[in-house]
PDB file of C-alpha atoms in Angstrom:
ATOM      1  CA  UNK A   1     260.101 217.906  47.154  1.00 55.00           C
ATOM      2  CA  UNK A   2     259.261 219.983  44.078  1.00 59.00           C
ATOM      3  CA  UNK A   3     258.251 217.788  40.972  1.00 57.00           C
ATOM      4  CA  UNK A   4     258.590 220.823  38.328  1.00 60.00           C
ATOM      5  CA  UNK A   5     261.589 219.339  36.259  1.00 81.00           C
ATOM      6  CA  UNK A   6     260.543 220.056  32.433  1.00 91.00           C
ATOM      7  CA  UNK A   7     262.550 218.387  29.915  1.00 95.00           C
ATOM      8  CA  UNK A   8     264.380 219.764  26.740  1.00 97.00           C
ATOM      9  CA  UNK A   9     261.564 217.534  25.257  1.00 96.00           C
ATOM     10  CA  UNK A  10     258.648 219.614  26.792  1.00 95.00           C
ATOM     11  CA  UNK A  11     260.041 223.238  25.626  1.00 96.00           C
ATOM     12  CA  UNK A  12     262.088 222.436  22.410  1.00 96.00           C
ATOM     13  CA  UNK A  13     261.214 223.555  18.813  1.00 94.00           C
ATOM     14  CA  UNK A  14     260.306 220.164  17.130  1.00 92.00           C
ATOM     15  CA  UNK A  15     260.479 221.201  13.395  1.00 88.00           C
ATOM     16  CA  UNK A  16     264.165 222.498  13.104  1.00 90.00           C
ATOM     17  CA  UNK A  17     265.726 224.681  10.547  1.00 94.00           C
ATOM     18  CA  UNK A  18     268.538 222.917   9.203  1.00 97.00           C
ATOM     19  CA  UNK A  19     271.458 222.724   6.644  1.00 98.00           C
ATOM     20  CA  UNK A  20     273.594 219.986   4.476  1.00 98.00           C
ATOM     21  CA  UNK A  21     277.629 220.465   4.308  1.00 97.00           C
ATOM     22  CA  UNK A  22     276.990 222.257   0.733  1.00 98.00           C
ATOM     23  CA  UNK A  23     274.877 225.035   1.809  1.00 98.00           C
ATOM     24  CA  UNK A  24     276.257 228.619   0.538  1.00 98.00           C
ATOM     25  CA  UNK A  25     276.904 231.472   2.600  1.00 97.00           C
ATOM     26  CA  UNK A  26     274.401 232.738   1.283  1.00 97.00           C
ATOM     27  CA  UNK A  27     271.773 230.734   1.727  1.00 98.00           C
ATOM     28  CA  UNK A  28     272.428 230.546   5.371  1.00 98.00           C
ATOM     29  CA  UNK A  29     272.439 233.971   5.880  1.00 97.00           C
ATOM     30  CA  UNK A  30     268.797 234.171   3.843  1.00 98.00           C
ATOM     31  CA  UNK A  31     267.630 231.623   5.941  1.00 97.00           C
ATOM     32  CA  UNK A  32     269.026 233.019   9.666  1.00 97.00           C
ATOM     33  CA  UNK A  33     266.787 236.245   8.180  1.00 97.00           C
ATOM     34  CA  UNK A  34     263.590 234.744   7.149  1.00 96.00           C
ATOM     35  CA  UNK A  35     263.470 232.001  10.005  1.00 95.00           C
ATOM     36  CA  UNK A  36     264.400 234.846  12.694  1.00 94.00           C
ATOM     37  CA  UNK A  37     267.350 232.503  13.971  1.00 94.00           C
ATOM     38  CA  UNK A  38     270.903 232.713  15.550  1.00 95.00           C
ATOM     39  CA  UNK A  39     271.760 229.544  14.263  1.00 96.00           C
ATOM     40  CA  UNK A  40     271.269 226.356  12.113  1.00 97.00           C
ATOM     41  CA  UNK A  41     272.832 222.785  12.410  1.00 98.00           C
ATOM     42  CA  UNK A  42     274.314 221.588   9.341  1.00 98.00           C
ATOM     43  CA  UNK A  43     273.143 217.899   8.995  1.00 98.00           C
ATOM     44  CA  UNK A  44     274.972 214.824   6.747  1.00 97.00           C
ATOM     45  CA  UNK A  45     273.357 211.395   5.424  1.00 94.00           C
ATOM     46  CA  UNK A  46     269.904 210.757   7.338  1.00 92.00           C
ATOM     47  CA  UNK A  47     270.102 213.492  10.097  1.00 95.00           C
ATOM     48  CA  UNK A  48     273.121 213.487  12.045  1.00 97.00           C
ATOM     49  CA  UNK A  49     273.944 216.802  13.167  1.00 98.00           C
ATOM     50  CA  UNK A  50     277.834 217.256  12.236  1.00 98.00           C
ATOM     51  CA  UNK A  51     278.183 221.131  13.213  1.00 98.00           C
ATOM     52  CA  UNK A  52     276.325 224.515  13.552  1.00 98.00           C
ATOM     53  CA  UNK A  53     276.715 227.618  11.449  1.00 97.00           C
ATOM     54  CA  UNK A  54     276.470 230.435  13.652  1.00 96.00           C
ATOM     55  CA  UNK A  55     276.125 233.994  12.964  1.00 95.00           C
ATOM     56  CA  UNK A  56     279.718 234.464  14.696  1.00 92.00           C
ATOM     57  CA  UNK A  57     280.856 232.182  12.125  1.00 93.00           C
ATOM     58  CA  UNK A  58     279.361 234.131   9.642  1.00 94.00           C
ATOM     59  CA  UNK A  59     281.036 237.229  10.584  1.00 92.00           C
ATOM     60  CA  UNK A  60     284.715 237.135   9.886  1.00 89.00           C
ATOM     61  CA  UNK A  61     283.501 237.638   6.547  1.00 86.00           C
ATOM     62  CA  UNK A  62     282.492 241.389   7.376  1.00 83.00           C
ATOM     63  CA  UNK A  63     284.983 241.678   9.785  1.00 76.00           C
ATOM     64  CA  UNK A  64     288.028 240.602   7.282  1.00 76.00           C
ATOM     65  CA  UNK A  65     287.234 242.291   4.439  1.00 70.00           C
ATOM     66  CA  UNK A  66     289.719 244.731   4.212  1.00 67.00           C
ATOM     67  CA  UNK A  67     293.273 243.053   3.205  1.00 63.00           C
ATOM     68  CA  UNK A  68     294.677 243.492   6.684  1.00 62.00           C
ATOM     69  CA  UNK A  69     297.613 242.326   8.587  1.00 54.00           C
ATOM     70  CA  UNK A  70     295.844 239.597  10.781  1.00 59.00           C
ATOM     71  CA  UNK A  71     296.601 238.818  14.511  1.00 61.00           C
ATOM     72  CA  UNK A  72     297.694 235.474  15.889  1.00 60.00           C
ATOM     73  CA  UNK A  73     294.661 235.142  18.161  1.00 58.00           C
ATOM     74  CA  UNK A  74     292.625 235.944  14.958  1.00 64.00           C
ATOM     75  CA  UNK A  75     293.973 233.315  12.861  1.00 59.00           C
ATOM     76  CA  UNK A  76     290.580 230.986  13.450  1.00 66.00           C
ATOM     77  CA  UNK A  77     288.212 233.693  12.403  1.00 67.00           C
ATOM     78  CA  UNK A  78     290.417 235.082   9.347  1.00 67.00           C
ATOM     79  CA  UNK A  79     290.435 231.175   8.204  1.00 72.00           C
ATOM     80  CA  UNK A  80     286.572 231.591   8.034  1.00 77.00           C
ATOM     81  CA  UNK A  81     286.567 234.688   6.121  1.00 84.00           C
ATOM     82  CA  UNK A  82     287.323 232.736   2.635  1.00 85.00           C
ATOM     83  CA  UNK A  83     284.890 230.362   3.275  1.00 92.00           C
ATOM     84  CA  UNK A  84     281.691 230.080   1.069  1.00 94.00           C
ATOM     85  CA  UNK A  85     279.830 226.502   1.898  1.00 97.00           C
ATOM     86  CA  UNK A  86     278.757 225.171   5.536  1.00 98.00           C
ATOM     87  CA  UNK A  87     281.043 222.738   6.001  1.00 97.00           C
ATOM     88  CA  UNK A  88     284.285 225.219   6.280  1.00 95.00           C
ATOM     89  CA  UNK A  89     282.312 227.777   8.140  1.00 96.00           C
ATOM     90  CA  UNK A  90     280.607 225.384  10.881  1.00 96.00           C
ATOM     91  CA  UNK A  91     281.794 225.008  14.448  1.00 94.00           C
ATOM     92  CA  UNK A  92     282.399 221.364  14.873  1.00 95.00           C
ATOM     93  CA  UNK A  93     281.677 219.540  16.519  1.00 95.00           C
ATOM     94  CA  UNK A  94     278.348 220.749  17.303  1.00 96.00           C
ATOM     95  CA  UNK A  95     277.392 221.571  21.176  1.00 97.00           C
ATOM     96  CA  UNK A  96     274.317 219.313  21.241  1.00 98.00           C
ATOM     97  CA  UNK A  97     271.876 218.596  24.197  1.00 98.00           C
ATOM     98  CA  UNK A  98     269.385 215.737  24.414  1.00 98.00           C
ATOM     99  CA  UNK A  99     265.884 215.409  24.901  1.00 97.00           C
ATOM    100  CA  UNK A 100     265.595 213.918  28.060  1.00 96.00           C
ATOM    101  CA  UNK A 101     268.088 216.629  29.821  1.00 97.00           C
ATOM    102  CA  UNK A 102     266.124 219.329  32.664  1.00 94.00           C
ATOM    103  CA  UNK A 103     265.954 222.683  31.334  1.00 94.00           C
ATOM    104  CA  UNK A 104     268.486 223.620  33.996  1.00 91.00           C
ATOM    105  CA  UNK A 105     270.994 221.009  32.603  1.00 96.00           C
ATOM    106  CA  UNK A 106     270.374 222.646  28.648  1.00 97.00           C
ATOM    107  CA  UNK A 107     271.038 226.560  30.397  1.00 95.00           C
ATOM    108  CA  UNK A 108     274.134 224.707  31.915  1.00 96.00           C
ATOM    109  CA  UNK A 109     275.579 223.655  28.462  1.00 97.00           C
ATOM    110  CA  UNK A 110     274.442 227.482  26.966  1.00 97.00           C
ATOM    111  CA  UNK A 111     276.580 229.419  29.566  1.00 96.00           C
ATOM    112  CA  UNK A 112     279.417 227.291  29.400  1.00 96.00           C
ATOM    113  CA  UNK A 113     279.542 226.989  25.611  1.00 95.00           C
ATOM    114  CA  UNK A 114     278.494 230.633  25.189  1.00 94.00           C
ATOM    115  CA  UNK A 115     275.831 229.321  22.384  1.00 95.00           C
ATOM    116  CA  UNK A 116     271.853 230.691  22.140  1.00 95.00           C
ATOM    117  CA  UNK A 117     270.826 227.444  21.062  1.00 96.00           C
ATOM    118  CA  UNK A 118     271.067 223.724  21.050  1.00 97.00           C
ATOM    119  CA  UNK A 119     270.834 221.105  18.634  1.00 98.00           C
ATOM    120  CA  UNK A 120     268.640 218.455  20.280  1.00 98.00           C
ATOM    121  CA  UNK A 121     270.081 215.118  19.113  1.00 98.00           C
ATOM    122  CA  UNK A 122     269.095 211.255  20.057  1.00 97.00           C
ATOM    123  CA  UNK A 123     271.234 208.505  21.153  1.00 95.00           C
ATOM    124  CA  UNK A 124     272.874 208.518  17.743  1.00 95.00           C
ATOM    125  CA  UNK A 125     273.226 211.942  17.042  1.00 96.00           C
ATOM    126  CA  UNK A 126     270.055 212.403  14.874  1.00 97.00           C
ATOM    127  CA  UNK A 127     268.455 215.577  15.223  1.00 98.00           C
ATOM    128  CA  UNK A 128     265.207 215.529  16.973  1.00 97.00           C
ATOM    129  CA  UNK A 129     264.518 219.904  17.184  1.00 97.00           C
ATOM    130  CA  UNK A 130     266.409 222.537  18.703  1.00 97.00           C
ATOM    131  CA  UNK A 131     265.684 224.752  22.106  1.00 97.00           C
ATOM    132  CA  UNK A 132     266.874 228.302  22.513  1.00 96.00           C
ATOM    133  CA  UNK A 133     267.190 230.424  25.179  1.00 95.00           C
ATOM    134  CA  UNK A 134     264.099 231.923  24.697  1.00 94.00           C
ATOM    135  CA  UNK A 135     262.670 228.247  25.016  1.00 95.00           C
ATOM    136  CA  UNK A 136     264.431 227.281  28.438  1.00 95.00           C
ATOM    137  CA  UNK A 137     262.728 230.913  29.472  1.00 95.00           C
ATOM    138  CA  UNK A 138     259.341 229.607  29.469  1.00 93.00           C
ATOM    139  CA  UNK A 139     259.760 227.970  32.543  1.00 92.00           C
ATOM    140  CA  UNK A 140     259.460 231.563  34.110  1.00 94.00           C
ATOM    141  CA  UNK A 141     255.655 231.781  32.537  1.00 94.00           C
ATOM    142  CA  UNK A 142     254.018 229.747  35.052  1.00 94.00           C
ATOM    143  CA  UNK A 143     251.430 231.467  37.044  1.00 97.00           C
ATOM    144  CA  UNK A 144     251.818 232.734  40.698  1.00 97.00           C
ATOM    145  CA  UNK A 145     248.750 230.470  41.297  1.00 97.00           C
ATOM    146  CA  UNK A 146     250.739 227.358  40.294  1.00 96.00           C
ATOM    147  CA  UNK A 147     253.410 228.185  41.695  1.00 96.00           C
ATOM    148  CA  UNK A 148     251.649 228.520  45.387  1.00 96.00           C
ATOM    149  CA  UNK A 149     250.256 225.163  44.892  1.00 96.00           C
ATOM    150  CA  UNK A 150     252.931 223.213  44.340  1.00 95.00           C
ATOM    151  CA  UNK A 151     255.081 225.239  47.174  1.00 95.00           C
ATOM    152  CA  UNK A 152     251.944 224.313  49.656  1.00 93.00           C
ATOM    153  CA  UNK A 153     251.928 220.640  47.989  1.00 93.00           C
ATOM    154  CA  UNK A 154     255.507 219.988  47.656  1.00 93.00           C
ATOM    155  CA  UNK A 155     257.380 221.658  49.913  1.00 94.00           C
ATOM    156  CA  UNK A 156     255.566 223.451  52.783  1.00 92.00           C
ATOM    157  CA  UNK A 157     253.740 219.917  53.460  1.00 92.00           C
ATOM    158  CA  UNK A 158     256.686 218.102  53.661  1.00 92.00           C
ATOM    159  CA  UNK A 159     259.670 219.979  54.815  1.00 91.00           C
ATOM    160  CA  UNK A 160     257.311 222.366  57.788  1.00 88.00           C
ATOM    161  CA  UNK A 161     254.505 220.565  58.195  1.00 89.00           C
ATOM    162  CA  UNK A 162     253.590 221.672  61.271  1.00 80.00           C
ATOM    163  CA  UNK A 163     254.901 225.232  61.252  1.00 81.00           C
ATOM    164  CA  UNK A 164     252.025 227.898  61.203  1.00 83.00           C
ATOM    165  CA  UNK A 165     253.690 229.334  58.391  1.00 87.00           C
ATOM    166  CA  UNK A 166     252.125 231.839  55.296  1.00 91.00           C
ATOM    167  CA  UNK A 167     253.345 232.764  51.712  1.00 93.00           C
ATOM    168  CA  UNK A 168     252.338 234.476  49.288  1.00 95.00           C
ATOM    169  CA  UNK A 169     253.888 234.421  45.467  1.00 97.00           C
ATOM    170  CA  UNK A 170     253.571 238.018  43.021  1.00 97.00           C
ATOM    171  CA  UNK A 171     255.360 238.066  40.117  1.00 97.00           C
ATOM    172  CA  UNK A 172     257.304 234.964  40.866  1.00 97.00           C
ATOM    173  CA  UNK A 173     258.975 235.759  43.792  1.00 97.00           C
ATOM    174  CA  UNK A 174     258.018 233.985  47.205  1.00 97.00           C
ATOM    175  CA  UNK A 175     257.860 235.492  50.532  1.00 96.00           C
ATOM    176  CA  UNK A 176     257.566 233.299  53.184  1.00 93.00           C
ATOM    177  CA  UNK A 177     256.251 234.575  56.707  1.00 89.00           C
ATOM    178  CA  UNK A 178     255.427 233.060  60.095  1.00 86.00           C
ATOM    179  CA  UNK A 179     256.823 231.657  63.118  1.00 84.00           C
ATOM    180  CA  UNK A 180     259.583 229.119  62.784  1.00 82.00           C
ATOM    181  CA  UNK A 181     261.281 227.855  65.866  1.00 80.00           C
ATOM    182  CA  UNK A 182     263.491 225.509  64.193  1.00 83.00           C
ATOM    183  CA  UNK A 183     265.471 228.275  62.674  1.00 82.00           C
ATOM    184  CA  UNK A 184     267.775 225.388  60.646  1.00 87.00           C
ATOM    185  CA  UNK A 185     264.625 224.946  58.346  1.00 89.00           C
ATOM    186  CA  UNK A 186     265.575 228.352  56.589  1.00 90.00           C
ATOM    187  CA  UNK A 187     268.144 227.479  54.333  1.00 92.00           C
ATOM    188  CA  UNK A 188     266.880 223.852  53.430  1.00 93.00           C
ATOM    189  CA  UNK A 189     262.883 225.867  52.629  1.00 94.00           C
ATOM    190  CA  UNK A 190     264.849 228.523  50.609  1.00 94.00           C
ATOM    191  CA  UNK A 191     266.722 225.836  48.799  1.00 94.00           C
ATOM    192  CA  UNK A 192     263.679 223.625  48.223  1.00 95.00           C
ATOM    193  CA  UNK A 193     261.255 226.347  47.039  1.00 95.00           C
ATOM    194  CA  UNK A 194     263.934 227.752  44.678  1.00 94.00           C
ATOM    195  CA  UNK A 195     263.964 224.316  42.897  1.00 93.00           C
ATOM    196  CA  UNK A 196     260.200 224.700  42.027  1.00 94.00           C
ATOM    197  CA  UNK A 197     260.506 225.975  38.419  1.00 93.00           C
ATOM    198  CA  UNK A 198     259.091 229.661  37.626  1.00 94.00           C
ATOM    199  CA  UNK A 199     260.014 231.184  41.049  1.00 96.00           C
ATOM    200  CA  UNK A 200     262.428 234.268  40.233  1.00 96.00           C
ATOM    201  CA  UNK A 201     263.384 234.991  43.975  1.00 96.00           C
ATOM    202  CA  UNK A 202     262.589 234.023  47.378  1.00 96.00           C
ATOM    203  CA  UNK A 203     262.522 236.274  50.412  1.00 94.00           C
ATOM    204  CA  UNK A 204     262.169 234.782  54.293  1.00 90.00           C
ATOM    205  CA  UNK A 205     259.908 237.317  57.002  1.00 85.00           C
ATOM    206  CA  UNK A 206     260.424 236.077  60.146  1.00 74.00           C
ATOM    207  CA  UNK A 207     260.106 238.279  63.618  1.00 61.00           C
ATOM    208  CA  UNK A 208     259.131 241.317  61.505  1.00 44.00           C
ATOM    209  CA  UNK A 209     262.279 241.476  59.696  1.00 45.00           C
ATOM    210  CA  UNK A 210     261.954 240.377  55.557  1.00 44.00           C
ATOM    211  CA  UNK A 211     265.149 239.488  54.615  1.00 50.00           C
ATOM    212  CA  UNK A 212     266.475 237.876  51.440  1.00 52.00           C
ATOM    213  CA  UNK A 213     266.861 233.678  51.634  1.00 57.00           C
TER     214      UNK A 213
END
């Protein structure tokens, strides 16, 4: 089966932008601009990553300015408004993600928390970099050429292999062609080759007909 599993480790930022508790507003927002970030963990005593300043958190402060009557579900925000130093505007705790966790594991953690990026922390909470979406995207750079080989390698050779079967890979989706008499091999191929990481799509031709997997 496909052996493609890169790590937080292998696509994270290693030197990370980072904060203390007594950072001003704005500083942050001077360094979100120069440093072309969404984000920055605010750190306490040797490293340990205690929150993230967001630019949602930075916000309310826009949003609020006017002295207006403020909505119960707003109450959070309008809190945040006031607030001039890191540790009253930071999300805590922080959404973290560590190093030895798959890329698909760190996209996981993104959608659910609805966050762009991710503290990378050790056993102990230290901070070790940070990955972004934009990071966990790389996976999608990978040539068709590698991709081929490691579907003829990796899967082709070990789920089908004797099935008189052809692909071919452009722009990182896979079309698979060919006779296949053991028609229960579809799903478990389309599953398989969808693991490999970089392929965007995979599409099954069988009898004439292409078909999406």
């Amino acid at each position: 089966m496909p052996a493609s599993q890169s790590t937080v480790s292998d696509l994270m930022t290693h030197t990370a932008i980072a904060i203390g508790r007594e950072a001003s507003y704005k500083e942050i927002v001077e360094l979100l601009h120069e440093w072309k970030v969404s984000a920055v963990p605010v750190l306490e005593g040797e490293g340990r990553v205690v929150g993230v300043v967001s630019e949602a958190d930075l916000l309310p402060k826009e949003e609020f300015r006017r002295e207006e009557p403020v909505l119960p579900d707003q109450l959070d925000e309008a809190s945040k408004a006031g607030a001039v130093l890191a540790e009253d505007l930071m999300s805590s705790p922080a959404v973290t993600v560590h190093a030895d966790a798959t890329a698909a594991e760190a996209a996981r953690i993104m959608a659910r928390k609805g966050v762009k990026r991710l503290p990378v922390v050790n056993e102990v909470g230290m901070l070790e970099g940070v990955v972004s979406r934009s990071d966990l995207l790389k996976v999608f750079l990978r040539p068709d050429e590698e991709l081929e080989e490691e579907i003829r390698q990796a899967v082709l050779a070990e789920l089908a292999p004797g099935a008189r079967l052809d692909f071919f890979v452009q722009d990182g989706v896979v079309v698979l062609r060919g006779p296949l008499r053991d028609r229960a091999l579809v799903p478990l191929l389309a599953r398989a080759i969808r693991s490999v990481e970089g392929v965007v799509d995979v599409r099954m031709e069988f009898d004439g007909a292409v078909s999406p997997a």
